[in-house]
Tab-separated table of C-alpha atoms and ligand atoms in Angstrom:
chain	number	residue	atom	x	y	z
A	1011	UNK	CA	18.311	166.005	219.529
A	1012	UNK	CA	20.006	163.863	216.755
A	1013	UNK	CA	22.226	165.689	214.010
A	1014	UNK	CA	20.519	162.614	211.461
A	1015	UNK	CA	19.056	165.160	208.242
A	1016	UNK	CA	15.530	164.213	208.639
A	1017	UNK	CA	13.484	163.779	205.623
A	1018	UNK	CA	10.037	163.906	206.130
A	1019	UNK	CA	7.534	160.891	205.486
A	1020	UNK	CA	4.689	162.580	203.854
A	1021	UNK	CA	5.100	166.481	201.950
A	1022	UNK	CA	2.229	168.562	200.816
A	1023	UNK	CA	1.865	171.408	198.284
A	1024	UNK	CA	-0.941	174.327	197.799
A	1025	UNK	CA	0.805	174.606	194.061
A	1026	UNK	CA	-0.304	179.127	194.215
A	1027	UNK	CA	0.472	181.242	191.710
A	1028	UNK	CA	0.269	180.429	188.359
A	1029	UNK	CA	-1.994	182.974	187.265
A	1030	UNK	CA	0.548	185.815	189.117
A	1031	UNK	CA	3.260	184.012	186.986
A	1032	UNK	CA	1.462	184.079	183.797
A	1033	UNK	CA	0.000	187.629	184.135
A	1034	UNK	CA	3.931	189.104	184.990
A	1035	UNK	CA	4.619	186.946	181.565
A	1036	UNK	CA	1.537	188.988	179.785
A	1037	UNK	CA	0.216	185.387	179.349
A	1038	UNK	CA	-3.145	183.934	180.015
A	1039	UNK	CA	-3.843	182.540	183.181
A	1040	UNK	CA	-3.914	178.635	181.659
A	1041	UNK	CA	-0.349	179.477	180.714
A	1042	UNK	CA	0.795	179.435	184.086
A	1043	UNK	CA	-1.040	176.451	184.690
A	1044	UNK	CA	0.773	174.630	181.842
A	1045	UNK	CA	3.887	176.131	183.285
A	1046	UNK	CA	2.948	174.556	186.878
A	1047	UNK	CA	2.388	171.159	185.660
A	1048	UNK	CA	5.780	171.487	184.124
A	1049	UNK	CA	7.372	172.104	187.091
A	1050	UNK	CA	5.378	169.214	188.930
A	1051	UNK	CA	6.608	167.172	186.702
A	1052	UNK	CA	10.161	167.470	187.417
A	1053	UNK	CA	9.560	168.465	191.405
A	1054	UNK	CA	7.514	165.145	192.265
A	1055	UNK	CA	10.304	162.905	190.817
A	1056	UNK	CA	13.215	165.238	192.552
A	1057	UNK	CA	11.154	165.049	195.907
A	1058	UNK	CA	10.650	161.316	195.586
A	1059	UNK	CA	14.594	160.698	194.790
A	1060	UNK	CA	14.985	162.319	198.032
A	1061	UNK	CA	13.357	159.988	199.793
A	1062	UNK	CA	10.024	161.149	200.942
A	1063	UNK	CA	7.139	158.682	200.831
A	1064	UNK	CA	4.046	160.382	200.031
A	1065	UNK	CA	3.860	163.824	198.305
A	1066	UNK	CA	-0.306	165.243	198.103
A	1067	UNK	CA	-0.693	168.206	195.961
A	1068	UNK	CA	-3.580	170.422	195.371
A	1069	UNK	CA	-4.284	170.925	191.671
A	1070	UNK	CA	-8.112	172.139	192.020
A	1071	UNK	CA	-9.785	172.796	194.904
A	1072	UNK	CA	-13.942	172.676	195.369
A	1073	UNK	CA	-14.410	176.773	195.238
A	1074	UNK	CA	-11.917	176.684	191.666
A	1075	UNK	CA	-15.308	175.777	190.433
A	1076	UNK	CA	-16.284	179.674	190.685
A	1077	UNK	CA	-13.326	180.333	188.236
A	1078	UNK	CA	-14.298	181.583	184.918
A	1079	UNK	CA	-15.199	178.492	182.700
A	1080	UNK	CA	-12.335	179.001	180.027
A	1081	UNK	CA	-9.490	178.544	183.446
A	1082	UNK	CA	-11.671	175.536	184.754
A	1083	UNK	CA	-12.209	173.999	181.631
A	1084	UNK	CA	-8.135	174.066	181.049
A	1085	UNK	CA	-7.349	172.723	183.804
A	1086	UNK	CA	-9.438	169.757	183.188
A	1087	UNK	CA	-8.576	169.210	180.026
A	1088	UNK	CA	-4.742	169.316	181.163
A	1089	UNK	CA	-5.845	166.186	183.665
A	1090	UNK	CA	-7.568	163.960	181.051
A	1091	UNK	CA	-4.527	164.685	178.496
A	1092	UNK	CA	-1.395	164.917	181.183
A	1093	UNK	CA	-1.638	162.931	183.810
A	1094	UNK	CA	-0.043	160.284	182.249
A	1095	UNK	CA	2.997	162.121	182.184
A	1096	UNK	CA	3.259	162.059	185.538
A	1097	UNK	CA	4.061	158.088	185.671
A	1098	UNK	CA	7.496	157.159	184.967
A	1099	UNK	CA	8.131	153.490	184.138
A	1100	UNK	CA	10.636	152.955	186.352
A	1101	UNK	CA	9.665	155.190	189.311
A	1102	UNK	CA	7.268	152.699	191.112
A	1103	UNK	CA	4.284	155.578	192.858
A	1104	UNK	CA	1.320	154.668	193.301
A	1105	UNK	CA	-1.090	157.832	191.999
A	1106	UNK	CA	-4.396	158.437	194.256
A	1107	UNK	CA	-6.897	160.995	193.721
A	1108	UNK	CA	-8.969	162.908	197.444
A	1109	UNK	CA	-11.495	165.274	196.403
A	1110	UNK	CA	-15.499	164.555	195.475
A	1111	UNK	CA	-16.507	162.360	192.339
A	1112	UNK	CA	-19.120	164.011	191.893
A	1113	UNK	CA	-19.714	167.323	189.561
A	1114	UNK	CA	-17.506	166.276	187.171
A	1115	UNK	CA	-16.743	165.747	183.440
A	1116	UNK	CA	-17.396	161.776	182.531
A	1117	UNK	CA	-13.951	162.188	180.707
A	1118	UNK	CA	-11.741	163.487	183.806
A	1119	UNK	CA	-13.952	160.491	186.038
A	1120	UNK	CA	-12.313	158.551	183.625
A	1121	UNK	CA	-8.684	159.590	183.494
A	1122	UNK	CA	-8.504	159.548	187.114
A	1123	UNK	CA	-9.943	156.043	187.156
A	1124	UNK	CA	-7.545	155.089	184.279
A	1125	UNK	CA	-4.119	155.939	186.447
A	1126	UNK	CA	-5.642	154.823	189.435
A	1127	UNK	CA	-5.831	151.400	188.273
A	1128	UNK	CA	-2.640	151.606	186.370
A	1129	UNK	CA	-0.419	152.666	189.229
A	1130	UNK	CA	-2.314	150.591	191.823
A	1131	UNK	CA	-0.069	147.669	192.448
A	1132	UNK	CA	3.181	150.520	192.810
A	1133	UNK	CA	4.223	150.301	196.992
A	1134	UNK	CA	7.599	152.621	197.079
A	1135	UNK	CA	5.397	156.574	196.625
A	1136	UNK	CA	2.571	158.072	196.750
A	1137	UNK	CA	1.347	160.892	194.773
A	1138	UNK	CA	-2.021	162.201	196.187
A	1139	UNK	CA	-4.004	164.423	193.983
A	1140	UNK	CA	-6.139	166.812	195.822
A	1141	UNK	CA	-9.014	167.533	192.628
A	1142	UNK	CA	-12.054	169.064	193.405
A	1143	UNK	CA	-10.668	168.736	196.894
A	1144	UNK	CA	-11.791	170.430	200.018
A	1145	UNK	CA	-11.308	169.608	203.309
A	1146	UNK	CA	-14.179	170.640	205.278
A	1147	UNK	CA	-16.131	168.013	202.346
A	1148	UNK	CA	-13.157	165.658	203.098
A	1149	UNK	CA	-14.080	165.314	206.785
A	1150	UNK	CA	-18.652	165.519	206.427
A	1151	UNK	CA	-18.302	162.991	203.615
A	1152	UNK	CA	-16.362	160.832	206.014
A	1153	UNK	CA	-18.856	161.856	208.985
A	1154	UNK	CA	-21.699	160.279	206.364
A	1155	UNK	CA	-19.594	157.432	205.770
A	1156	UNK	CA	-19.455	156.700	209.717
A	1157	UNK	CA	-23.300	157.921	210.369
A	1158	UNK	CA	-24.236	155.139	207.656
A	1159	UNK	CA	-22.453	152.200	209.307
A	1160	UNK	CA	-23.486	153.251	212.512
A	1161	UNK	CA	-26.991	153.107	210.886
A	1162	UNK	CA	-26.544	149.458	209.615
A	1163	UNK	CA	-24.810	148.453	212.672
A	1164	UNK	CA	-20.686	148.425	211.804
A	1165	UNK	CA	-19.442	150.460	213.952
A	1166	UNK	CA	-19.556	151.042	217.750
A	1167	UNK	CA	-19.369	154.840	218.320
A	1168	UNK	CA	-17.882	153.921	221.720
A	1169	UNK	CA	-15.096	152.702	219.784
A	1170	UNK	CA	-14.559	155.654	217.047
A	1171	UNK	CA	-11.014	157.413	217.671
A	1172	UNK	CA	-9.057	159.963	215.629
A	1173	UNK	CA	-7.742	157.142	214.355
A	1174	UNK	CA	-10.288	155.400	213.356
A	1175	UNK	CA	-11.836	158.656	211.943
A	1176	UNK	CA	-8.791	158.907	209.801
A	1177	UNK	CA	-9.865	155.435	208.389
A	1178	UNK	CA	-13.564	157.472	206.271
A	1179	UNK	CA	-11.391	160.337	204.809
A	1180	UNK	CA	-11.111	160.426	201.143
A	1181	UNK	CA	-7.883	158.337	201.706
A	1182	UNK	CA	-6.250	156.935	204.571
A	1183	UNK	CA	-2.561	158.299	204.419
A	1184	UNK	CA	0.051	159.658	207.336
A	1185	UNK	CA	-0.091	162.893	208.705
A	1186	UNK	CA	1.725	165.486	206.968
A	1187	UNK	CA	5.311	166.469	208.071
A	1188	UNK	CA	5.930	169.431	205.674
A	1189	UNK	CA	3.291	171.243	204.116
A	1190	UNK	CA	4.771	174.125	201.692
A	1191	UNK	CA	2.369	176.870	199.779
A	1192	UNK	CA	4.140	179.203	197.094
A	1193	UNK	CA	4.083	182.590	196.480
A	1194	UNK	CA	3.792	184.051	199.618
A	1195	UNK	CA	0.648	182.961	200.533
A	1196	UNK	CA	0.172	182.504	204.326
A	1197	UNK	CA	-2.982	180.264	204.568
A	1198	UNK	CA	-4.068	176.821	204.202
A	1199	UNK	CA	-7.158	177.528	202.476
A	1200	UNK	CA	-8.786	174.423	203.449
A	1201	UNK	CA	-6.404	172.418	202.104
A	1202	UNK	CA	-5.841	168.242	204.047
A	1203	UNK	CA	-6.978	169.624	207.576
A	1204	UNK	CA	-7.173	166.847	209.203
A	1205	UNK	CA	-3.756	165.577	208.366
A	1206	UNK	CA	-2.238	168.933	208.616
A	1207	UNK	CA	-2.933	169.329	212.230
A	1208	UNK	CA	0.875	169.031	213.098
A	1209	UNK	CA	2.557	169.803	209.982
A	1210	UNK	CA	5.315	172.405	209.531
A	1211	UNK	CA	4.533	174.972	207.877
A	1212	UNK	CA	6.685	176.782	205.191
A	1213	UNK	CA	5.588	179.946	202.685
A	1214	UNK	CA	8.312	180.741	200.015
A	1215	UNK	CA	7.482	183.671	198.249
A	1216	UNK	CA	8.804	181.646	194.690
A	1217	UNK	CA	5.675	181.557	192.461
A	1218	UNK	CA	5.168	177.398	191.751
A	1219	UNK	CA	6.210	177.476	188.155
A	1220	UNK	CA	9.327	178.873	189.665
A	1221	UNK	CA	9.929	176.561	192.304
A	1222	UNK	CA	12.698	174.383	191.417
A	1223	UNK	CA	14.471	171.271	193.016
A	1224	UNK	CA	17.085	173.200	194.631
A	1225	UNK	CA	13.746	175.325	196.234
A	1226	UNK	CA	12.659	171.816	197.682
A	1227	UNK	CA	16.403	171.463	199.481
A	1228	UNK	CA	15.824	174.343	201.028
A	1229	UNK	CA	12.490	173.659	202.238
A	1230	UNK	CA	14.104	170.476	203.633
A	1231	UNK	CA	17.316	172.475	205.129
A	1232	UNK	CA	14.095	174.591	206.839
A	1233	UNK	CA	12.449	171.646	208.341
A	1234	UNK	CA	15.433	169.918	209.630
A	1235	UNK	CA	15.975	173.322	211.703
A	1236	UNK	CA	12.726	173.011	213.179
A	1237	UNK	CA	11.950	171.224	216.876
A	1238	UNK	CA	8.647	168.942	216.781
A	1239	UNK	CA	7.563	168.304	219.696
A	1240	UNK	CA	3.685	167.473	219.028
A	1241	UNK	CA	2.247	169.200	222.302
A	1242	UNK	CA	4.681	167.090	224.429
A	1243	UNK	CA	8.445	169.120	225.931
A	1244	UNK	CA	11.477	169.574	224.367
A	1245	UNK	CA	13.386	166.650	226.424
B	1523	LIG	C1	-3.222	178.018	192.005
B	1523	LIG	O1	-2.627	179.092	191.324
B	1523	LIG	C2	-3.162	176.829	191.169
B	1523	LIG	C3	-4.218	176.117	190.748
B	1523	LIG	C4	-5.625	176.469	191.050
B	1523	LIG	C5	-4.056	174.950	189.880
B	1523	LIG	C6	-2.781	174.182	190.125
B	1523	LIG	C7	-2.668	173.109	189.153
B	1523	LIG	C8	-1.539	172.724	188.526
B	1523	LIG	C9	-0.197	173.278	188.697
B	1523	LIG	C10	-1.602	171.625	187.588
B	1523	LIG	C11	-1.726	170.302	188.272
B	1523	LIG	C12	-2.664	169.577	187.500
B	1523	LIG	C13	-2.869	168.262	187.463
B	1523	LIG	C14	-3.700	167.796	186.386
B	1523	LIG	C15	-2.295	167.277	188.400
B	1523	LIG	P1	-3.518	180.362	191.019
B	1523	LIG	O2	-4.144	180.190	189.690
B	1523	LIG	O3	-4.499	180.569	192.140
B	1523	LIG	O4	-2.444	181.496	191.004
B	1523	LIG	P2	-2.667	183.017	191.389
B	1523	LIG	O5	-2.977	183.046	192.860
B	1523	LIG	O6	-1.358	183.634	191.052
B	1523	LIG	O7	-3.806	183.521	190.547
């Protein structure tokens, strides 16, 4: 095995327990929300100095829906008004949204849009936004999306591979290396399943406001001790 510090390609975050971090603060839930986007503030731009290509983060996921309105309407409200923050001049990523379009406000359709088409033409990171994400509806919408052009004649089935498949999710992006959830967690919750089918795996117990840059090091320390070997031998 090679002593070169790998860092990984593409990262991916289940951003748990802001509410736990608000309630411990006697704060309302959307406090710890506000608190979270703080932190992915700083994090994204700390994780993309390191080097790694593509981070995907999940900020709302199809069930938050069942959250009571006041928490879901925050949350929305803190797209449309903060997203922006999350571009930096200088930093050159490219921001993409994965999740359904539809069942949502006009005004978040339109902030998404907005930074979509403002970051577009950026080639050095990715930052994927998993909104009204699930993945179980990532993968039917993409079987649709493949049972329509088989319908008018675009694809041959004989020819559909995992690769191809890949091709009808939400977005086509590498698997994931690294997938970390906070607070101690120890799920996916449908959460990229498709791309996480070889990921490492780590669950700090840090709630994500807490979760600072020097966290992400040692996430990093953690995966460089770990031995891929993707179903093949250790050689
Ligand atoms: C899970 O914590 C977190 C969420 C449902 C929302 C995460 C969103 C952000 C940090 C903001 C990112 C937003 C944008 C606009 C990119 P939880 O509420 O389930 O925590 P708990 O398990 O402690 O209750």
């Amino acid at each position: 095995m090679s002593d070169e510090y790998k860092i990984p390609n593409h990262v991916a975050i289940i951003l748990d327990g802001n509410g736990r971090w608000a309630k411990k603060r006697g704060l309302k839930r959307s406090l710890g929300h506000k608190a979270g986007f703080d932190t992915l503030k700083k994090l994204s731009d700390y994780i993309f100095k390191r080097g790694v290509k593509i981070l995907s983060i999940f900020a709302f996921s199809t069930e938050n829906f069942k959250r009571d309105k006041e928490e879901v309407d925050y949350l929305m409200n803190l797209l449309v008004k903060k997203i922006h923050d999350l571009i930096k001049e200088d930093s050159n990523v490219k921001i993409i949204f994965s999740g359904r379009k539809d069942n949502i406000r006009d005004d978040v359709l339109n902030a998404i849009e907005e930074v979509e088409e403002k970051t577009k033409n950026n080639t050095e990171h990715t930052l994927n936004v998993c909104f009204n994400y699930g993945g179980r509806a990532d993968i039917v919408d993409a079987t649709k999306k493949i049972a329509e052009d088989y319908k008018n004649n675009k694809i041959d089935i004989n020819n559909l591979t995992e690769e191809t498949f890949e091709t009808y999710l939400y977005n086509s992006i590498p698997d994931i290396d690294l997938l970390i959830r906070t607070s101690g967690e120890i799920r996916i919750s449908n959460f990229m399943l498709f791309q996480a089918a070889y990921a490492e795996m780590y669950f700090p117990e840090t709630l994500f406001p807490d979760f600072k840059n020097e966290d992400f090091d040692i996430a990093l320390d953690i995966y460089n001790k770990r031995d891929r070997r993707f179903g093949g031998v250790k050689k």
